[in-house]
Amino acid sequence: MSNNQNNSRRSFLRNFAATTAAVAAGSSLFASETTNAPFAILKRNAYSANDNINIALIGAGGMGVQDTITALQVPGVKLVAVCDLYDGRLADAKKRWGNDIFTTRSYKELLNRKDIDAVIIATPDHWHQQISIDAMRAGKHVYCEKPMVHSIGEGPAVIKAQKETGKIFQVGSQGVSSLGNEKAKELLKDGAIGELNYAEGFWARHSPVGAWQYPIPADASPSTVDWEAFISNTKKRPFDATRFFRWRNYLDYGTGMSGDLFVHLFSSLHFITSSYGPNKVYSSGGLRYWKDGREVPDVLLGTFDYGQSAAHPAFNLSLRCNFVDGTSGTTFLRLVGSEGSMDITWDDVTLKRNKEIASDDPFYIEQMKKAGNPVTGRKRILPPQEFTFKAEQGYLGGPYDHFANFFTAIRNNGSVVEDAVFGYRAAAPALLCNDSYNQDRAILWNPERMELVVKK
């Protein structure tokens, strides 16, 4: 173990007794220990109409609507426009947010408006890159849903646009800004689990909507859907309502289980460990249940090698996603170290540590004598110590914090953690999972330089 790791471990152990007492007393550790948190959360100030950040939504499906609902909870934010290729969603937007909302099928028409400061991009994945670049070059700040890009070659252009325009660009893996991730990062740095050697994540679902069997409106047709715009940057096909509304199932538009769900786990892991990503990717899986014409698996396994870096030791990662899981609803990220482990969600962290009692401890020896038991050098099997750190009641959650951080950066001309570089480093291994699955081989990746490694 390095000197820095020893120092971190000693620092953690010094503070752990006080922490344990607080947890036992039922205190919230999240609230009291975030003075030096990496995020400055936007305060609930009142803003005049002139101070509002005016936003527009591009892609008003389920995720886009939920993103907008969350964004509008942040003080000083106003929705002024919505873009979607399906007329029904534009009508719903006016019902939800008012008739004065400007609506259009053309995102470029929206970007030409001078009264829009920032856009939420919640389109299918195959439009993320182009709309992000066009928006930043039109002077708009961008909140883009994950994954940042649709294919491995699209990332550098988004990074270039962010650097050249200076606009705030944030990817929407909302857990990155959560108190759970923030606490896990602190605990790992302080040596709470010793030296990291393994991590794993799991996402389980068992429902039609969870498996992307999204409802198809009865009025879906070439007259209510701008199908030609939808497919204009990919393979030309006749109108297909299933492909339009259930786009995640098709490789021309979506990125499968890894692009939808693994990328969340990569984003949280990379934030907590300060990692740039894995250098080796391999995945396998299959279509086990949802045999509805989809082109992607419904069970996917991924294994990843993370090499030693200045930020962390070498470790391995295992990710699983199952849309046919009878237990359903299970999602977690676990970090395992030489002295313990952490189970991490956006709202809490459960820390388990190996429990050690030295046989030469005077208190231990005295207690054993009182019990009439001989003191021997033989070790005993002991249960691990377990402590759960929970967010305070009333916590608004990671998605709120993520938008609050985005709008704070816009107001203060600041920066965000999940910028284009971070977003690409999280998206790349997820996209490479698909490539590995389809090519049935391991793929090498240079996470620092963000490029494929080709064996000579």
Short mmCIF file of C-alpha atoms in Angstrom, two decimals:
data_model
loop_
_atom_site.label_atom_id
_atom_site.label_comp_id
_atom_site.label_asym_id
_atom_site.label_seq_id
_atom_site.Cartn_x
_atom_site.Cartn_y
_atom_site.Cartn_z
CA MET A 1 0.00 0.00 0.00
CA SER A 2 1.37 3.45 -0.90
CA ASN A 3 2.11 6.19 1.67
CA ASN A 4 -0.85 8.21 0.37
CA GLN A 5 -3.16 5.23 0.82
CA ASN A 6 -1.79 4.62 4.34
CA ASN A 7 -2.33 8.28 5.21
CA SER A 8 -5.88 8.17 3.83
CA ARG A 9 -6.62 5.01 5.78
CA ARG A 10 -5.28 6.50 9.03
CA SER A 11 -7.32 9.64 8.42
CA PHE A 12 -10.43 7.56 7.89
CA LEU A 13 -9.88 5.45 10.99
CA ARG A 14 -9.32 8.58 13.12
CA ASN A 15 -12.69 9.93 12.10
CA PHE A 16 -14.55 6.66 11.94
CA ALA A 17 -15.36 6.42 15.65
CA ALA A 18 -17.13 9.77 15.57
CA THR A 19 -18.87 8.82 12.34
CA THR A 20 -20.03 5.51 13.81
CA ALA A 21 -21.44 7.24 16.87
CA ALA A 22 -23.35 9.68 14.70
CA VAL A 23 -24.79 6.90 12.57
CA ALA A 24 -25.81 4.94 15.65
CA ALA A 25 -27.56 8.05 16.96
CA GLY A 26 -29.49 8.35 13.72
CA SER A 27 -27.79 11.50 12.45
CA SER A 28 -27.57 12.26 8.74
CA LEU A 29 -23.95 12.19 7.68
CA PHE A 30 -24.69 13.58 4.24
CA ALA A 31 -25.82 16.95 5.45
CA SER A 32 -23.07 17.54 7.98
CA GLU A 33 -20.10 16.46 5.89
CA THR A 34 -20.60 18.22 2.59
CA THR A 35 -18.96 21.57 3.39
CA ASN A 36 -16.23 20.86 0.86
CA ALA A 37 -18.49 19.08 -1.59
CA PRO A 38 -17.47 19.27 -5.27
CA PHE A 39 -20.84 20.78 -6.20
CA ALA A 40 -22.29 24.18 -5.36
CA ILE A 41 -26.05 23.64 -5.29
CA LEU A 42 -28.19 26.52 -6.53
CA LYS A 43 -29.94 28.25 -3.64
CA ARG A 44 -33.67 28.84 -3.73
CA ASN A 45 -33.40 32.50 -4.62
CA ALA A 46 -36.17 34.51 -6.25
CA TYR A 47 -35.33 35.75 -9.74
CA SER A 48 -36.99 38.42 -11.81
CA ALA A 49 -38.19 37.69 -15.35
CA ASN A 50 -35.07 39.41 -16.69
CA ASP A 51 -32.88 37.07 -14.67
CA ASN A 52 -34.54 33.86 -15.82
CA ILE A 53 -32.59 31.23 -17.69
CA ASN A 54 -34.85 30.48 -20.66
CA ILE A 55 -34.72 26.87 -21.75
CA ALA A 56 -36.08 24.83 -24.66
CA LEU A 57 -36.73 21.11 -24.90
CA ILE A 58 -35.68 19.16 -27.98
CA GLY A 59 -37.27 15.73 -27.86
CA ALA A 60 -40.45 15.66 -25.77
CA GLY A 61 -40.71 11.93 -25.07
CA GLY A 62 -40.79 10.40 -21.61
CA MET A 63 -37.23 11.33 -20.62
CA GLY A 64 -37.42 14.81 -22.10
CA VAL A 65 -40.64 15.60 -20.26
CA GLN A 66 -39.24 14.31 -16.96
CA ASP A 67 -36.01 16.29 -17.46
CA THR A 68 -38.01 19.45 -18.08
CA ILE A 69 -40.23 18.91 -15.05
CA THR A 70 -37.09 18.58 -12.91
CA ALA A 71 -35.35 21.56 -14.51
CA LEU A 72 -38.34 23.81 -13.86
CA GLN A 73 -38.15 23.01 -10.14
CA VAL A 74 -34.89 24.99 -10.02
CA PRO A 75 -35.62 28.66 -9.25
CA GLY A 76 -35.11 31.15 -12.06
CA VAL A 77 -35.72 28.72 -14.95
CA LYS A 78 -38.42 29.21 -17.59
CA LEU A 79 -39.47 26.97 -20.49
CA VAL A 80 -40.15 28.92 -23.68
CA ALA A 81 -40.08 26.35 -26.50
CA VAL A 82 -40.48 22.65 -27.30
CA CYS A 83 -39.42 20.70 -30.40
CA ASP A 84 -40.53 17.21 -31.35
CA LEU A 85 -41.16 15.26 -34.55
CA TYR A 86 -44.52 13.92 -33.36
CA ASP A 87 -47.43 16.39 -33.34
CA GLY A 88 -49.08 14.69 -30.37
CA ARG A 89 -46.16 15.55 -28.11
CA LEU A 90 -46.24 19.18 -29.20
CA ALA A 91 -49.93 19.35 -28.35
CA ASP A 92 -49.24 17.71 -24.97
CA ALA A 93 -46.50 20.28 -24.28
CA LYS A 94 -48.97 23.14 -24.65
CA LYS A 95 -51.44 21.36 -22.36
CA ARG A 96 -48.74 20.76 -19.77
CA TRP A 97 -46.84 24.06 -19.88
CA GLY A 98 -49.23 26.56 -21.46
CA ASN A 99 -50.40 27.76 -24.88
CA ASP A 100 -47.71 30.45 -24.97
CA ILE A 101 -45.02 27.75 -25.39
CA PHE A 102 -43.49 27.94 -28.87
CA THR A 103 -43.60 24.52 -30.56
CA THR A 104 -41.98 23.27 -33.74
CA ARG A 105 -40.85 20.13 -35.54
CA SER A 106 -37.57 21.82 -36.55
CA TYR A 107 -34.83 22.03 -33.94
CA LYS A 108 -32.96 24.53 -36.14
CA GLU A 109 -35.95 26.87 -36.01
CA LEU A 110 -35.75 26.66 -32.24
CA LEU A 111 -31.99 27.33 -32.19
CA ASN A 112 -32.51 30.52 -34.22
CA ARG A 113 -34.56 32.08 -31.42
CA LYS A 114 -32.71 34.76 -29.45
CA ASP A 115 -34.77 34.25 -26.27
CA ILE A 116 -33.36 30.76 -25.57
CA ASP A 117 -30.31 30.45 -23.31
CA ALA A 118 -30.05 26.66 -23.00
CA VAL A 119 -31.52 23.50 -24.49
CA ILE A 120 -32.30 20.05 -23.14
CA ILE A 121 -31.54 17.44 -25.80
CA ALA A 122 -33.59 14.30 -25.14
CA THR A 123 -33.86 12.94 -28.66
CA PRO A 124 -33.00 9.39 -29.71
CA ASP A 125 -29.26 8.78 -29.45
CA HIS A 126 -28.49 9.11 -33.17
CA TRP A 127 -29.26 12.84 -33.03
CA HIS A 128 -27.24 13.73 -29.89
CA GLN A 129 -24.01 14.68 -31.61
CA GLN A 130 -25.39 16.87 -34.39
CA ILE A 131 -27.92 18.78 -32.31
CA SER A 132 -25.39 19.31 -29.49
CA ILE A 133 -22.86 20.80 -31.89
CA ASP A 134 -25.44 22.92 -33.70
CA ALA A 135 -26.82 24.20 -30.39
CA MET A 136 -23.44 25.21 -28.97
CA ARG A 137 -22.46 26.92 -32.22
CA ALA A 138 -25.81 28.76 -32.11
CA GLY A 139 -24.80 30.16 -28.71
CA LYS A 140 -26.87 27.84 -26.52
CA HIS A 141 -25.78 25.98 -23.42
CA VAL A 142 -26.57 22.27 -23.65
CA TYR A 143 -27.88 19.60 -21.32
CA CYS A 144 -27.70 16.38 -23.40
CA GLU A 145 -29.17 13.10 -22.27
CA LYS A 146 -26.86 10.12 -22.00
CA PRO A 147 -25.15 8.56 -23.82
CA MET A 148 -23.46 11.67 -25.17
CA VAL A 149 -23.05 10.13 -28.63
CA HIS A 150 -24.41 7.28 -30.71
CA SER A 151 -21.11 5.82 -31.94
CA ILE A 152 -17.50 5.80 -30.77
CA GLY A 153 -16.33 8.13 -33.55
CA GLU A 154 -18.72 10.97 -32.68
CA GLY A 155 -17.24 12.09 -29.36
CA PRO A 156 -14.25 14.23 -30.47
CA ALA A 157 -16.46 16.59 -32.50
CA VAL A 158 -18.64 17.36 -29.47
CA ILE A 159 -15.56 17.96 -27.31
CA LYS A 160 -14.16 20.27 -29.99
CA ALA A 161 -17.40 22.27 -30.18
CA GLN A 162 -17.52 22.73 -26.41
CA LYS A 163 -13.93 23.95 -26.29
CA GLU A 164 -14.33 26.32 -29.22
CA THR A 165 -17.64 27.84 -28.14
CA GLY A 166 -17.01 27.97 -24.40
CA LYS A 167 -20.61 26.95 -23.75
CA ILE A 168 -21.66 24.91 -20.74
CA PHE A 169 -22.25 21.35 -21.87
CA GLN A 170 -23.48 18.73 -19.43
CA VAL A 171 -24.40 15.10 -20.04
CA GLY A 172 -27.50 13.80 -18.27
CA SER A 173 -26.30 10.94 -16.11
CA GLN A 174 -28.06 12.45 -13.13
CA GLY A 175 -26.50 10.28 -10.45
CA VAL A 176 -23.15 12.01 -10.91
CA SER A 177 -24.45 14.99 -8.91
CA SER A 178 -26.17 12.94 -6.20
CA LEU A 179 -25.35 12.95 -2.51
CA GLY A 180 -24.84 9.18 -2.70
CA ASN A 181 -22.04 9.47 -5.24
CA GLU A 182 -20.56 12.43 -3.41
CA LYS A 183 -20.42 10.49 -0.13
CA ALA A 184 -18.97 7.40 -1.82
CA LYS A 185 -16.23 9.49 -3.38
CA GLU A 186 -15.34 10.92 0.03
CA LEU A 187 -15.33 7.51 1.72
CA LEU A 188 -13.14 5.95 -0.98
CA LYS A 189 -10.64 8.81 -0.76
CA ASP A 190 -10.52 8.47 3.03
CA GLY A 191 -9.63 4.77 2.79
CA ALA A 192 -12.94 3.41 4.08
CA ILE A 193 -12.68 0.20 2.04
CA GLY A 194 -8.90 0.02 1.81
CA GLU A 195 -7.45 -0.40 -1.67
CA LEU A 196 -10.02 -0.78 -4.44
CA ASN A 197 -9.69 -3.99 -6.45
CA TYR A 198 -13.16 -4.74 -7.87
CA ALA A 199 -16.46 -3.06 -8.73
CA GLU A 200 -19.77 -4.34 -10.01
CA GLY A 201 -23.09 -2.93 -11.13
CA PHE A 202 -26.49 -4.43 -11.88
CA TRP A 203 -29.67 -3.17 -13.50
CA ALA A 204 -32.80 -5.36 -13.51
CA ARG A 205 -36.23 -4.89 -15.10
CA HIS A 206 -39.20 -7.07 -15.93
CA SER A 207 -41.96 -5.03 -17.56
CA PRO A 208 -42.90 -4.04 -21.12
CA VAL A 209 -42.15 -0.34 -20.64
CA GLY A 210 -38.95 -1.16 -18.74
CA ALA A 211 -37.89 -3.28 -21.71
CA TRP A 212 -38.61 -0.37 -24.10
CA GLN A 213 -42.01 -1.57 -25.31
CA TYR A 214 -43.15 2.02 -25.27
CA PRO A 215 -46.78 2.76 -26.24
CA ILE A 216 -47.45 3.66 -29.87
CA PRO A 217 -50.13 6.38 -30.31
CA ALA A 218 -53.16 5.39 -32.33
CA ASP A 219 -52.74 8.41 -34.62
CA ALA A 220 -49.11 7.67 -35.51
CA SER A 221 -48.76 8.15 -39.27
CA PRO A 222 -46.62 9.95 -41.86
CA SER A 223 -48.86 13.00 -41.41
CA THR A 224 -48.40 13.25 -37.62
CA VAL A 225 -44.74 12.13 -37.52
CA ASP A 226 -41.86 13.74 -39.40
CA TRP A 227 -40.34 10.39 -40.31
CA GLU A 228 -38.09 11.81 -43.03
CA ALA A 229 -36.41 14.14 -40.56
CA PHE A 230 -36.02 11.28 -38.05
CA ILE A 231 -34.11 9.07 -40.53
CA SER A 232 -32.35 11.85 -42.44
CA ASN A 233 -28.96 11.05 -40.85
CA THR A 234 -29.23 7.27 -41.06
CA LYS A 235 -30.55 4.46 -43.28
CA LYS A 236 -33.60 5.38 -45.36
CA ARG A 237 -36.69 3.25 -44.70
CA PRO A 238 -40.46 3.47 -45.21
CA PHE A 239 -42.41 4.91 -42.27
CA ASP A 240 -42.34 2.56 -39.28
CA ALA A 241 -44.15 3.68 -36.11
CA THR A 242 -42.53 0.91 -34.08
CA ARG A 243 -39.05 2.09 -34.97
CA PHE A 244 -39.96 5.70 -34.21
CA PHE A 245 -41.58 5.18 -30.81
CA ARG A 246 -39.53 2.15 -29.69
CA TRP A 247 -36.26 3.43 -31.10
CA ARG A 248 -34.05 2.03 -28.33
CA ASN A 249 -34.52 -1.46 -29.80
CA TYR A 250 -32.83 -0.58 -33.10
CA LEU A 251 -29.16 0.10 -33.74
CA ASP A 252 -29.76 2.89 -36.26
CA TYR A 253 -31.18 5.06 -33.47
CA GLY A 254 -30.36 3.59 -30.06
CA THR A 255 -27.40 2.13 -28.18
CA GLY A 256 -29.00 -0.84 -26.44
CA MET A 257 -28.79 -1.77 -22.79
CA SER A 258 -25.25 -0.50 -22.39
CA GLY A 259 -25.97 2.94 -23.87
CA ASP A 260 -29.15 3.35 -21.86
CA LEU A 261 -28.12 1.86 -18.51
CA PHE A 262 -24.45 0.81 -18.31
CA VAL A 263 -23.50 4.43 -19.04
CA HIS A 264 -25.13 5.52 -15.74
CA LEU A 265 -22.93 3.05 -13.87
CA PHE A 266 -19.81 4.12 -15.75
CA SER A 267 -20.56 7.77 -14.98
CA SER A 268 -21.00 7.15 -11.25
CA LEU A 269 -17.96 4.87 -11.06
CA HIS A 270 -15.73 7.34 -12.89
CA PHE A 271 -16.87 10.22 -10.69
CA ILE A 272 -16.33 8.28 -7.45
CA THR A 273 -12.90 6.90 -8.45
CA SER A 274 -11.72 9.84 -10.64
CA SER A 275 -11.09 7.26 -13.34
CA TYR A 276 -10.75 7.94 -17.06
CA GLY A 277 -12.15 4.51 -17.88
CA PRO A 278 -11.18 0.93 -18.73
CA ASN A 279 -8.49 -0.16 -21.14
CA LYS A 280 -10.14 -3.48 -22.06
CA VAL A 281 -13.82 -4.21 -22.79
CA TYR A 282 -15.60 -7.51 -23.34
CA SER A 283 -19.32 -8.27 -23.36
CA SER A 284 -21.69 -11.14 -24.00
CA GLY A 285 -25.40 -11.79 -23.70
CA GLY A 286 -28.40 -12.59 -25.82
CA LEU A 287 -32.06 -12.11 -26.65
CA ARG A 288 -33.85 -14.32 -24.12
CA TYR A 289 -37.43 -13.07 -23.93
CA TRP A 290 -38.33 -9.85 -25.78
CA LYS A 291 -38.28 -11.38 -29.25
CA ASP A 292 -40.21 -8.55 -30.86
CA GLY A 293 -37.93 -7.81 -33.79
CA ARG A 294 -35.44 -5.82 -31.75
CA GLU A 295 -31.78 -5.79 -32.76
CA VAL A 296 -30.27 -5.65 -29.28
CA PRO A 297 -30.02 -8.19 -26.43
CA ASP A 298 -32.26 -8.17 -23.35
CA VAL A 299 -29.55 -9.77 -21.17
CA LEU A 300 -26.09 -8.24 -21.30
CA LEU A 301 -22.91 -8.88 -19.31
CA GLY A 302 -19.80 -6.72 -19.49
CA THR A 303 -16.31 -7.17 -18.01
CA PHE A 304 -13.73 -4.40 -17.95
CA ASP A 305 -10.07 -4.01 -16.98
CA TYR A 306 -9.09 -0.71 -15.36
CA GLY A 307 -5.35 -0.19 -15.32
CA GLN A 308 -3.40 1.49 -12.56
CA SER A 309 -3.40 5.28 -12.76
CA ALA A 310 -2.48 8.25 -10.63
CA ALA A 311 -6.07 8.30 -9.34
CA HIS A 312 -6.61 4.63 -8.50
CA PRO A 313 -5.04 1.16 -8.40
CA ALA A 314 -5.77 -1.42 -11.07
CA PHE A 315 -9.18 -3.02 -10.62
CA ASN A 316 -11.82 -5.01 -12.48
CA LEU A 317 -15.42 -4.11 -13.21
CA SER A 318 -18.38 -6.40 -13.90
CA LEU A 319 -21.72 -5.01 -15.17
CA ARG A 320 -24.99 -6.85 -15.72
CA CYS A 321 -28.32 -5.86 -17.19
CA ASN A 322 -31.35 -8.13 -17.29
CA PHE A 323 -34.78 -7.27 -18.73
CA VAL A 324 -36.12 -10.72 -17.82
CA ASP A 325 -35.35 -10.58 -14.12
CA GLY A 326 -38.07 -12.14 -11.99
CA THR A 327 -36.94 -10.19 -8.92
CA SER A 328 -37.18 -6.93 -10.90
CA GLY A 329 -36.27 -3.43 -9.82
CA THR A 330 -32.76 -4.11 -8.52
CA THR A 331 -30.14 -1.49 -9.27
CA PHE A 332 -26.83 -1.01 -7.51
CA LEU A 333 -23.18 -0.09 -7.82
CA ARG A 334 -20.74 -1.81 -5.48
CA LEU A 335 -17.08 -1.01 -4.85
CA VAL A 336 -14.95 -3.66 -3.15
CA GLY A 337 -11.61 -3.04 -1.49
CA SER A 338 -9.08 -4.81 0.65
CA GLU A 339 -10.81 -3.79 3.90
CA GLY A 340 -14.47 -3.45 2.99
CA SER A 341 -17.08 -2.58 0.40
CA MET A 342 -19.68 0.08 -0.45
CA ASP A 343 -23.14 -0.37 -1.97
CA ILE A 344 -24.04 2.93 -3.61
CA THR A 345 -27.30 4.47 -4.76
CA TRP A 346 -28.06 8.11 -5.52
CA ASP A 347 -29.58 8.55 -2.05
CA ASP A 348 -27.50 6.37 0.27
CA VAL A 349 -24.27 4.44 0.77
CA THR A 350 -23.96 1.24 2.79
CA LEU A 351 -20.41 0.68 4.01
CA LYS A 352 -19.27 -2.76 5.17
CA ARG A 353 -15.86 -3.17 6.81
CA ASN A 354 -13.91 -6.21 7.95
CA LYS A 355 -14.08 -6.50 11.71
CA GLU A 356 -10.79 -7.24 13.44
CA ILE A 357 -10.09 -7.97 17.12
CA ALA A 358 -6.48 -8.56 18.12
CA SER A 359 -5.91 -11.46 20.51
CA ASP A 360 -3.42 -9.34 22.49
CA ASP A 361 -5.97 -6.59 23.18
CA PRO A 362 -6.11 -6.20 27.01
CA PHE A 363 -9.87 -5.61 27.01
CA TYR A 364 -10.42 -8.67 24.82
CA ILE A 365 -8.22 -10.84 27.10
CA GLU A 366 -10.03 -9.68 30.24
CA GLN A 367 -13.47 -10.36 28.75
CA MET A 368 -12.41 -13.82 27.64
CA LYS A 369 -11.13 -14.61 31.20
CA LYS A 370 -14.44 -13.49 32.71
CA ALA A 371 -16.25 -15.77 30.30
CA GLY A 372 -14.06 -18.65 31.32
CA ASN A 373 -12.63 -19.05 27.82
CA PRO A 374 -8.93 -19.61 27.21
CA VAL A 375 -7.16 -16.97 25.14
CA THR A 376 -5.58 -18.50 22.07
CA GLY A 377 -4.03 -17.14 18.92
CA ARG A 378 -6.70 -18.72 16.77
CA LYS A 379 -8.76 -16.19 14.81
CA ARG A 380 -12.56 -16.18 14.85
CA ILE A 381 -15.15 -15.62 12.13
CA LEU A 382 -16.71 -12.24 12.72
CA PRO A 383 -19.52 -10.43 10.94
CA PRO A 384 -18.54 -7.25 9.09
CA GLN A 385 -19.33 -3.87 10.50
CA GLU A 386 -22.12 -2.23 8.51
CA PHE A 387 -23.09 1.44 8.38
CA THR A 388 -25.59 3.18 6.15
CA PHE A 389 -25.29 6.83 5.21
CA LYS A 390 -28.63 8.26 4.11
CA ALA A 391 -29.63 11.59 2.64
CA GLU A 392 -31.69 13.82 4.90
CA GLN A 393 -35.46 13.67 4.58
CA GLY A 394 -36.63 16.13 1.96
CA TYR A 395 -33.57 15.66 -0.28
CA LEU A 396 -34.65 16.60 -3.81
CA GLY A 397 -32.47 13.95 -5.43
CA GLY A 398 -29.64 13.56 -7.92
CA PRO A 399 -31.62 14.74 -10.97
CA TYR A 400 -32.48 18.03 -9.25
CA ASP A 401 -28.88 18.52 -8.13
CA HIS A 402 -27.67 17.78 -11.65
CA PHE A 403 -29.83 20.51 -13.17
CA ALA A 404 -29.02 22.89 -10.31
CA ASN A 405 -25.32 22.43 -11.04
CA PHE A 406 -25.93 23.03 -14.75
CA PHE A 407 -27.81 26.27 -14.19
CA THR A 408 -25.33 27.45 -11.54
CA ALA A 409 -22.50 27.00 -14.05
CA ILE A 410 -24.44 29.03 -16.62
CA ARG A 411 -25.10 31.87 -14.15
CA ASN A 412 -21.53 31.95 -12.83
CA ASN A 413 -19.72 31.17 -16.09
CA GLY A 414 -18.41 28.14 -14.26
CA SER A 415 -17.89 24.52 -15.13
CA VAL A 416 -19.56 21.15 -14.61
CA VAL A 417 -18.13 17.75 -13.78
CA GLU A 418 -19.94 15.82 -16.50
CA ASP A 419 -18.75 17.90 -19.42
CA ALA A 420 -18.07 16.61 -22.94
CA VAL A 421 -14.77 14.95 -22.00
CA PHE A 422 -16.26 13.21 -18.96
CA GLY A 423 -19.38 12.30 -20.96
CA TYR A 424 -17.35 10.76 -23.76
CA ARG A 425 -15.21 8.75 -21.35
CA ALA A 426 -18.40 7.33 -19.83
CA ALA A 427 -20.10 6.71 -23.19
CA ALA A 428 -17.10 5.10 -24.89
CA PRO A 429 -16.92 1.85 -22.85
CA ALA A 430 -20.72 1.53 -23.08
CA LEU A 431 -20.61 1.84 -26.86
CA LEU A 432 -17.66 -0.54 -27.03
CA CYS A 433 -19.79 -3.10 -25.19
CA ASN A 434 -22.07 -3.15 -28.22
CA ASP A 435 -19.10 -3.47 -30.56
CA SER A 436 -17.66 -6.29 -28.46
CA TYR A 437 -21.00 -8.09 -28.38
CA ASN A 438 -21.56 -7.78 -32.12
CA GLN A 439 -17.97 -8.69 -33.02
CA ASP A 440 -17.60 -11.38 -30.32
CA ARG A 441 -14.20 -10.16 -29.21
CA ALA A 442 -12.45 -8.07 -26.56
CA ILE A 443 -11.71 -4.45 -27.52
CA LEU A 444 -8.78 -2.38 -26.30
CA TRP A 445 -9.26 1.30 -25.44
CA ASN A 446 -6.93 4.10 -24.32
CA PRO A 447 -9.11 6.05 -21.84
CA GLU A 448 -6.65 8.90 -21.34
CA ARG A 449 -6.20 9.63 -25.06
CA MET A 450 -9.79 8.54 -25.79
CA GLU A 451 -8.96 6.34 -28.75
CA LEU A 452 -9.07 2.71 -29.81
CA VAL A 453 -5.93 0.62 -29.45
CA VAL A 454 -5.15 -1.46 -32.52
CA LYS A 455 -2.90 -4.47 -32.07
CA LYS A 456 -0.01 -4.57 -34.50
#
